[in-house]
Short mmCIF file of C-alpha atoms and ligand atoms in Angstrom, two decimals:
data_model
loop_
_atom_site.label_atom_id
_atom_site.label_comp_id
_atom_site.label_asym_id
_atom_site.label_seq_id
_atom_site.Cartn_x
_atom_site.Cartn_y
_atom_site.Cartn_z
CA MET V 1 58.55 40.38 -72.59
CA ASP V 2 57.66 43.21 -70.17
CA VAL V 3 59.23 43.51 -66.71
CA LYS V 4 56.12 42.14 -64.93
CA GLU V 5 56.23 38.96 -67.01
CA ARG V 6 60.00 38.60 -66.49
CA ILE V 7 59.60 38.92 -62.70
CA LYS V 8 56.83 36.27 -62.80
CA GLU V 9 58.94 33.97 -64.99
CA LEU V 10 62.06 34.31 -62.79
CA THR V 11 59.96 33.75 -59.62
CA GLU V 12 58.48 30.53 -61.04
CA ILE V 13 61.82 29.23 -62.38
CA LEU V 14 63.66 29.89 -59.08
CA THR V 15 60.76 28.43 -57.04
CA LYS V 16 61.03 25.24 -59.12
CA TYR V 17 64.83 25.14 -58.60
CA ASP V 18 64.35 25.65 -54.82
CA TYR V 19 61.77 22.83 -54.74
CA HIS V 20 64.09 20.37 -56.55
CA TYR V 21 67.11 21.34 -54.42
CA HIS V 22 65.56 21.66 -50.93
CA VAL V 23 62.48 19.39 -51.07
CA LEU V 24 63.47 16.63 -53.49
CA ASP V 25 67.22 16.87 -52.70
CA GLU V 26 67.75 16.68 -56.50
CA PRO V 27 69.33 19.96 -57.80
CA LEU V 28 68.40 20.92 -61.39
CA VAL V 29 71.08 23.62 -61.95
CA ASP V 30 74.46 24.56 -60.52
CA ASP V 31 74.83 27.39 -57.99
CA ALA V 32 76.26 29.86 -60.52
CA THR V 33 73.18 29.54 -62.75
CA TYR V 34 70.85 29.86 -59.76
CA ASP V 35 72.71 32.85 -58.31
CA SER V 36 72.74 34.79 -61.59
CA LEU V 37 68.94 34.35 -62.02
CA LEU V 38 68.39 35.37 -58.38
CA ALA V 39 70.57 38.46 -58.89
CA GLU V 40 68.52 39.42 -61.97
CA LEU V 41 65.26 38.99 -60.00
CA LYS V 42 66.62 41.03 -57.04
CA LYS V 43 67.57 43.84 -59.47
CA LEU V 44 64.15 43.87 -61.20
CA GLU V 45 62.35 43.76 -57.80
CA LYS V 46 64.47 46.67 -56.51
CA GLU V 47 63.55 48.70 -59.62
CA ASN V 48 59.85 47.63 -59.43
CA PRO V 49 58.94 47.11 -55.74
CA GLY V 50 55.23 47.04 -56.58
CA LEU V 51 55.74 43.92 -58.75
CA VAL V 52 57.34 41.69 -56.07
CA LEU V 53 55.34 38.44 -55.70
CA ALA V 54 54.39 37.07 -52.24
CA HIS V 55 56.24 33.78 -52.86
CA SER V 56 59.38 35.37 -54.33
CA PRO V 57 62.57 33.38 -53.53
CA THR V 58 64.25 36.68 -52.63
CA LYS V 59 62.24 36.55 -49.38
CA ARG V 60 64.36 33.57 -48.26
CA VAL V 61 67.52 35.64 -47.75
CA GLY V 62 68.37 38.67 -45.64
CA GLY V 63 65.80 39.70 -43.09
CA LYS V 64 64.71 42.06 -40.35
CA VAL V 65 64.78 42.23 -36.54
CA LEU V 66 61.36 41.52 -35.02
CA ALA V 67 60.14 43.19 -31.79
CA GLY V 68 58.89 39.84 -30.43
CA PHE V 69 56.65 36.85 -31.17
CA LYS V 70 52.85 37.11 -30.89
CA ALA V 71 50.87 34.35 -29.13
CA VAL V 72 48.65 32.38 -31.53
CA GLN V 73 45.77 29.97 -30.85
CA HIS V 74 46.02 26.73 -32.90
CA GLY V 75 42.88 26.06 -34.99
CA THR V 76 43.35 22.34 -34.22
CA PRO V 77 45.27 21.42 -31.04
CA MET V 78 48.78 19.96 -31.45
CA LEU V 79 48.60 16.71 -29.47
CA SER V 80 51.47 14.79 -27.89
CA LEU V 81 52.27 11.09 -28.22
CA GLY V 82 52.22 8.30 -25.64
CA ASN V 83 55.55 6.47 -25.37
CA ALA V 84 56.54 2.83 -25.86
CA PHE V 85 59.97 1.53 -24.81
CA ASN V 86 59.87 -2.16 -25.73
CA SER V 87 57.95 -4.80 -27.68
CA SER V 88 55.40 -5.45 -24.92
CA ASP V 89 54.50 -1.73 -24.82
CA LEU V 90 53.89 -1.99 -28.58
CA GLU V 91 51.78 -5.14 -28.11
CA ASP V 92 49.73 -3.37 -25.40
CA PHE V 93 49.11 -0.51 -27.84
CA ALA V 94 47.88 -2.96 -30.50
CA ILE V 95 45.72 -4.92 -28.02
CA ARG V 96 44.06 -1.71 -26.74
CA ALA V 97 43.33 -0.63 -30.31
CA LYS V 98 41.95 -4.08 -31.30
CA LYS V 99 39.53 -3.93 -28.35
CA LYS V 100 37.89 -0.85 -29.84
CA THR V 101 37.46 -1.96 -33.43
CA SER V 102 36.56 -5.16 -35.25
CA GLN V 103 38.45 -4.12 -38.41
CA PRO V 104 41.95 -5.49 -39.15
CA LEU V 105 44.69 -2.96 -38.29
CA THR V 106 47.23 -1.56 -40.76
CA TYR V 107 49.96 0.65 -39.32
CA VAL V 108 52.19 3.37 -40.74
CA ALA V 109 55.63 3.60 -39.13
CA GLU V 110 57.61 6.81 -39.61
CA LEU V 111 60.91 8.12 -38.23
CA LYS V 112 60.58 10.48 -35.26
CA ILE V 113 62.85 13.40 -36.14
CA ASP V 114 64.60 14.95 -33.14
CA GLY V 115 63.63 18.57 -33.74
CA LEU V 116 60.72 20.82 -32.82
CA ALA V 117 57.12 20.61 -33.96
CA VAL V 118 55.62 23.52 -35.91
CA THR V 119 52.25 24.10 -37.52
CA LEU V 120 51.80 25.97 -40.84
CA THR V 121 48.56 27.44 -42.22
CA TYR V 122 48.01 28.01 -45.94
CA GLU V 123 45.10 29.94 -47.49
CA ASN V 124 44.47 29.54 -51.23
CA GLY V 125 47.81 27.72 -51.33
CA MET V 126 49.80 30.63 -49.84
CA LEU V 127 51.65 30.41 -46.51
CA VAL V 128 49.91 32.82 -44.12
CA ARG V 129 51.10 31.73 -40.67
CA GLY V 130 53.56 29.44 -38.90
CA ALA V 131 53.76 28.75 -35.18
CA THR V 132 55.54 26.70 -32.54
CA ARG V 133 53.66 23.94 -30.67
CA GLY V 134 53.72 25.82 -27.35
CA ASP V 135 51.40 24.03 -24.88
CA GLY V 136 49.46 22.36 -27.69
CA GLN V 137 46.69 25.01 -27.71
CA THR V 138 48.70 28.24 -27.89
CA GLY V 139 52.04 28.70 -29.61
CA GLU V 140 54.23 31.59 -30.81
CA ASP V 141 53.87 33.14 -34.25
CA ILE V 142 57.25 32.53 -35.95
CA THR V 143 56.03 32.97 -39.55
CA GLU V 144 58.89 35.31 -40.57
CA ASN V 145 61.52 32.86 -39.30
CA LEU V 146 59.88 29.83 -40.95
CA LYS V 147 59.80 31.67 -44.33
CA LYS V 148 63.63 31.55 -44.25
CA ILE V 149 63.63 27.73 -44.27
CA LYS V 150 63.95 26.83 -47.97
CA SER V 151 62.27 23.41 -47.60
CA ILE V 152 59.08 25.17 -46.40
CA PRO V 153 57.00 26.08 -49.49
CA LEU V 154 55.72 29.70 -49.67
CA LYS V 155 53.17 28.65 -52.33
CA LEU V 156 51.61 25.18 -52.82
CA THR V 157 50.97 23.40 -56.12
CA GLN V 158 47.18 23.78 -55.52
CA PRO V 159 45.24 26.80 -54.09
CA VAL V 160 44.01 24.83 -51.02
CA ASN V 161 43.20 25.87 -47.46
CA ILE V 162 45.21 23.52 -45.27
CA GLU V 163 46.99 23.36 -41.89
CA VAL V 164 50.00 21.03 -41.76
CA ARG V 165 52.41 19.89 -39.06
CA GLY V 166 56.08 19.08 -39.33
CA GLU V 167 59.33 18.81 -37.43
CA VAL V 168 61.97 21.51 -37.96
CA TYR V 169 65.50 20.16 -37.46
CA MET V 170 69.16 20.99 -38.01
CA PRO V 171 71.08 18.38 -40.05
CA LYS V 172 74.09 16.87 -38.23
CA LEU V 173 76.61 18.45 -40.65
CA ALA V 174 75.09 21.94 -40.22
CA PHE V 175 75.15 21.41 -36.44
CA ASP V 176 78.86 20.47 -36.41
CA LYS V 177 79.77 23.46 -38.65
CA LEU V 178 77.73 25.88 -36.48
CA ASN V 179 79.39 24.68 -33.26
CA GLU V 180 82.83 24.89 -34.91
CA GLN V 181 82.06 28.49 -35.95
CA ARG V 182 80.77 29.36 -32.45
CA LYS V 183 83.96 27.91 -30.95
CA GLN V 184 86.00 30.26 -33.21
CA GLU V 185 83.82 33.17 -32.08
CA GLU V 186 84.18 32.06 -28.41
CA LYS V 187 80.41 31.67 -28.15
CA PRO V 188 78.76 28.83 -26.15
CA GLN V 189 78.21 25.65 -28.18
CA PHE V 190 74.80 24.02 -28.64
CA ALA V 191 74.44 20.68 -26.81
CA ASN V 192 72.61 18.94 -29.67
CA PRO V 193 70.92 19.67 -33.03
CA ARG V 194 67.49 19.95 -31.41
CA ASN V 195 68.64 22.77 -29.10
CA ALA V 196 70.40 24.45 -32.04
CA ALA V 197 67.16 24.35 -34.10
CA ALA V 198 65.05 25.64 -31.17
CA GLY V 199 67.56 28.41 -30.42
CA THR V 200 67.58 29.43 -34.09
CA LEU V 201 63.77 29.67 -34.35
CA ARG V 202 63.76 31.87 -31.22
CA GLN V 203 66.00 34.45 -32.96
CA LEU V 204 64.33 37.82 -33.47
CA ASP V 205 66.78 38.62 -36.28
CA THR V 206 65.32 36.60 -39.16
CA SER V 207 68.54 36.94 -41.24
CA ILE V 208 70.23 34.60 -38.71
CA VAL V 209 67.64 31.89 -39.47
CA ALA V 210 68.38 32.23 -43.20
CA LYS V 211 72.03 31.35 -42.56
CA ARG V 212 71.48 28.39 -40.18
CA ASN V 213 70.54 25.62 -42.69
CA LEU V 214 67.41 24.42 -40.91
CA SER V 215 65.19 21.89 -42.65
CA ILE V 216 61.79 20.25 -42.09
CA PHE V 217 59.87 17.00 -42.62
CA PHE V 218 56.06 17.26 -42.71
CA TYR V 219 54.06 14.45 -41.10
CA SER V 220 50.39 15.37 -40.78
CA ILE V 221 47.47 17.38 -42.05
CA ALA V 222 45.49 18.96 -39.19
CA ASN V 223 42.20 19.19 -41.16
CA SER V 224 43.02 15.66 -42.34
CA ASP V 225 39.65 14.14 -43.32
CA GLU V 226 39.44 16.52 -46.29
CA PHE V 227 42.41 14.96 -48.08
CA GLY V 228 42.17 11.17 -47.93
CA SER V 229 40.78 8.16 -46.06
CA THR V 230 44.09 6.89 -44.69
CA HIS V 231 47.13 8.51 -43.11
CA SER V 232 49.38 7.17 -45.91
CA GLU V 233 47.11 8.85 -48.48
CA ASN V 234 47.52 12.09 -46.52
CA LEU V 235 51.32 11.72 -46.72
CA SER V 236 50.99 11.33 -50.52
CA ALA V 237 48.73 14.40 -50.63
CA LEU V 238 51.35 16.36 -48.68
CA LYS V 239 54.02 15.39 -51.25
CA GLU V 240 51.77 16.33 -54.19
CA LEU V 241 51.15 19.76 -52.63
CA GLY V 242 54.91 20.39 -52.51
CA PHE V 243 55.71 19.43 -48.89
CA ARG V 244 58.90 17.55 -47.94
CA VAL V 245 57.93 14.20 -46.40
CA ASN V 246 60.48 11.79 -44.92
CA PRO V 247 60.82 8.92 -47.46
CA ASN V 248 61.39 6.15 -44.87
CA TYR V 249 57.75 5.70 -43.76
CA LYS V 250 56.28 2.23 -44.24
CA LYS V 251 52.84 0.61 -44.22
CA LEU V 252 52.96 -2.50 -42.00
CA SER V 253 50.28 -5.08 -41.25
CA SER V 254 51.35 -6.45 -37.85
CA ILE V 255 52.89 -5.16 -34.64
CA GLU V 256 55.69 -7.70 -35.13
CA GLU V 257 56.60 -5.96 -38.42
CA VAL V 258 56.42 -2.63 -36.56
CA TYR V 259 58.88 -3.90 -33.94
CA ALA V 260 61.23 -5.14 -36.69
CA TYR V 261 61.09 -1.68 -38.33
CA CYS V 262 61.92 -0.05 -34.95
CA ASN V 263 64.94 -2.35 -34.39
CA ASP V 264 66.10 -1.86 -37.98
CA TRP V 265 66.19 1.93 -37.63
CA GLN V 266 67.67 1.82 -34.14
CA GLN V 267 70.71 0.24 -35.82
CA LYS V 268 70.69 2.50 -38.90
CA ARG V 269 70.05 5.86 -37.14
CA GLU V 270 73.73 6.84 -36.89
CA ASN V 271 74.03 6.72 -40.72
CA LEU V 272 71.22 9.28 -41.16
CA PRO V 273 72.15 12.93 -41.90
CA TYR V 274 69.75 14.03 -39.12
CA GLU V 275 69.03 12.85 -35.57
CA ILE V 276 66.00 10.72 -34.76
CA ASP V 277 64.82 9.78 -31.24
CA GLY V 278 62.45 6.96 -32.20
CA VAL V 279 59.67 5.81 -34.47
CA VAL V 280 56.06 7.05 -34.59
CA ILE V 281 53.47 4.36 -35.26
CA LYS V 282 49.98 5.36 -36.47
CA ILE V 283 46.93 3.32 -37.41
CA ASP V 284 46.52 4.03 -41.12
CA SER V 285 42.71 4.13 -41.42
CA LEU V 286 41.25 7.56 -40.56
CA SER V 287 37.87 5.96 -39.75
CA ILE V 288 39.53 3.66 -37.19
CA GLN V 289 41.42 6.71 -35.86
CA ARG V 290 38.04 8.38 -35.32
CA GLU V 291 36.70 5.24 -33.58
CA LEU V 292 39.67 5.22 -31.18
CA GLY V 293 39.66 8.97 -30.46
CA TYR V 294 41.89 10.69 -27.93
CA THR V 295 42.88 10.78 -24.28
CA ALA V 296 43.21 14.24 -22.66
CA LYS V 297 46.43 14.94 -24.56
CA SER V 298 47.21 12.14 -27.04
CA PRO V 299 45.56 10.12 -29.80
CA ARG V 300 44.80 6.47 -28.93
CA TRP V 301 45.70 5.57 -32.53
CA ALA V 302 49.36 6.64 -32.40
CA ILE V 303 52.37 5.95 -30.19
CA ALA V 304 56.06 6.89 -30.12
CA TYR V 305 58.57 4.05 -29.79
CA LYS V 306 61.55 5.77 -28.09
CA PHE V 307 65.17 4.75 -28.70
CA PRO V 308 67.60 4.83 -25.76
CA ALA V 309 69.53 8.13 -25.73
CA GLN V 310 72.44 7.89 -28.15
CA ARG V 311 75.83 8.40 -26.51
CA SER V 312 78.06 10.49 -28.81
CA PHE V 313 81.77 9.63 -28.87
CA SER V 314 82.69 12.89 -27.05
CA LYS V 315 80.16 12.10 -24.28
CA LEU V 316 81.64 8.60 -23.97
CA LEU V 317 85.11 10.19 -23.63
CA ASP V 318 83.83 12.49 -20.84
CA VAL V 319 82.38 9.51 -18.96
CA THR V 320 85.56 7.47 -19.44
CA PHE V 321 88.02 10.15 -18.27
CA THR V 322 85.98 11.35 -15.28
CA VAL V 323 85.55 7.83 -13.88
C1 3B9 H 401 49.89 12.11 -34.38
C2 3B9 H 401 50.48 13.45 -33.88
C3 3B9 H 401 50.03 13.68 -32.44
C4 3B9 H 401 49.99 14.60 -34.79
N1 3B9 H 401 48.55 14.75 -34.76
C5 3B9 H 401 47.94 15.75 -34.05
O1 3B9 H 401 48.58 16.56 -33.40
C6 3B9 H 401 46.44 15.82 -34.09
C7 3B9 H 401 45.82 16.90 -33.51
C8 3B9 H 401 44.42 16.96 -33.50
C9 3B9 H 401 43.69 15.96 -34.09
O2 3B9 H 401 42.28 15.98 -34.10
C10 3B9 H 401 41.64 16.71 -33.12
C11 3B9 H 401 40.89 17.82 -33.54
C12 3B9 H 401 40.23 18.58 -32.57
C13 3B9 H 401 40.32 18.21 -31.20
C14 3B9 H 401 41.09 17.09 -30.80
C15 3B9 H 401 41.76 16.33 -31.78
C16 3B9 H 401 44.32 14.88 -34.70
C17 3B9 H 401 45.71 14.81 -34.71
C18 3B9 H 401 51.99 13.43 -34.00
C19 3B9 H 401 52.77 14.11 -33.07
C20 3B9 H 401 54.17 14.15 -33.23
C21 3B9 H 401 54.74 13.49 -34.33
C22 3B9 H 401 56.15 13.46 -34.59
N2 3B9 H 401 57.03 14.07 -33.78
N3 3B9 H 401 56.62 12.81 -35.67
C23 3B9 H 401 55.76 12.17 -36.50
N4 3B9 H 401 56.29 11.54 -37.57
N5 3B9 H 401 54.42 12.16 -36.31
C24 3B9 H 401 53.89 12.80 -35.24
N6 3B9 H 401 52.54 12.79 -35.07
#
């Protein structure tokens, strides 16, 4: 086999291992095997810089210091969500939707990850740009930082043109370790995983992002009507393309079932390895979504059910001792 073929073979093997480890959370090989293949690829790439592939796993480590972040216009605006705080807010949402369509409503409920929203653009299946939400119309180009997040695919399973949205977050364990390390280094601690994720993505030194164990769950396709007729089909399409989708979403056929799902996860949230601040409820049918349309800043076919802020044990201690 010539060196070009070996570089291609190693790139595909390591991309598959990354996908199983970081997207499916099901490792295929142990670290020693992975690291020795990566070392071989790094060596061949160093000796043949012209043969390095755009989606090479060696791009996930190390990095460079950027001068700044460019402003970028979103092709499709990134909308915000109206909020619901109790069952009657949820009923109002359902009643408003029923007034605008004669069809029966099916909902999709999904966990609302407490992180920061990003949008990613792929051309012919290759990641070309990633940006923060910003004000919904204009965000910051953070492509180089997002490439360091191993659960963000650099190349999709199909050569499609697609823009997808997801929530970048820092798992609770990574957050605790980072704050412990910052305490040792006498640096200020982060208040919560969301701030830690946001602070990490603002770093101009991309090698810092590579070390911070950020992750992502994808939740929507911006040019959505090209991939399915329901939101749940779009979530399946995202998975088939190689995107990491939170497995706890559920199709529900009444707002009572939606409320039960919200209560269920309000109890279970502390057992999750990441923070959530609520549940997002969407009407599943894309044609009904089109019938309902949007207000100035939010879809009428989606709503966020917000959980009360979770008091961590240390915060409870503060409150107790200062009283
Ligand atoms: C529903 C949507 C608001 C995304 N959708 C959009 O941003 C969006 C944007 C333009 C759309 O179409 C338009 C195209 C052109 C002009 C106006 C609208 C449709 C949807 C949203 C927002 C935050 C979410 C979150 N934190 N977690 C989950 N799980 N889901 C979420 N979903």
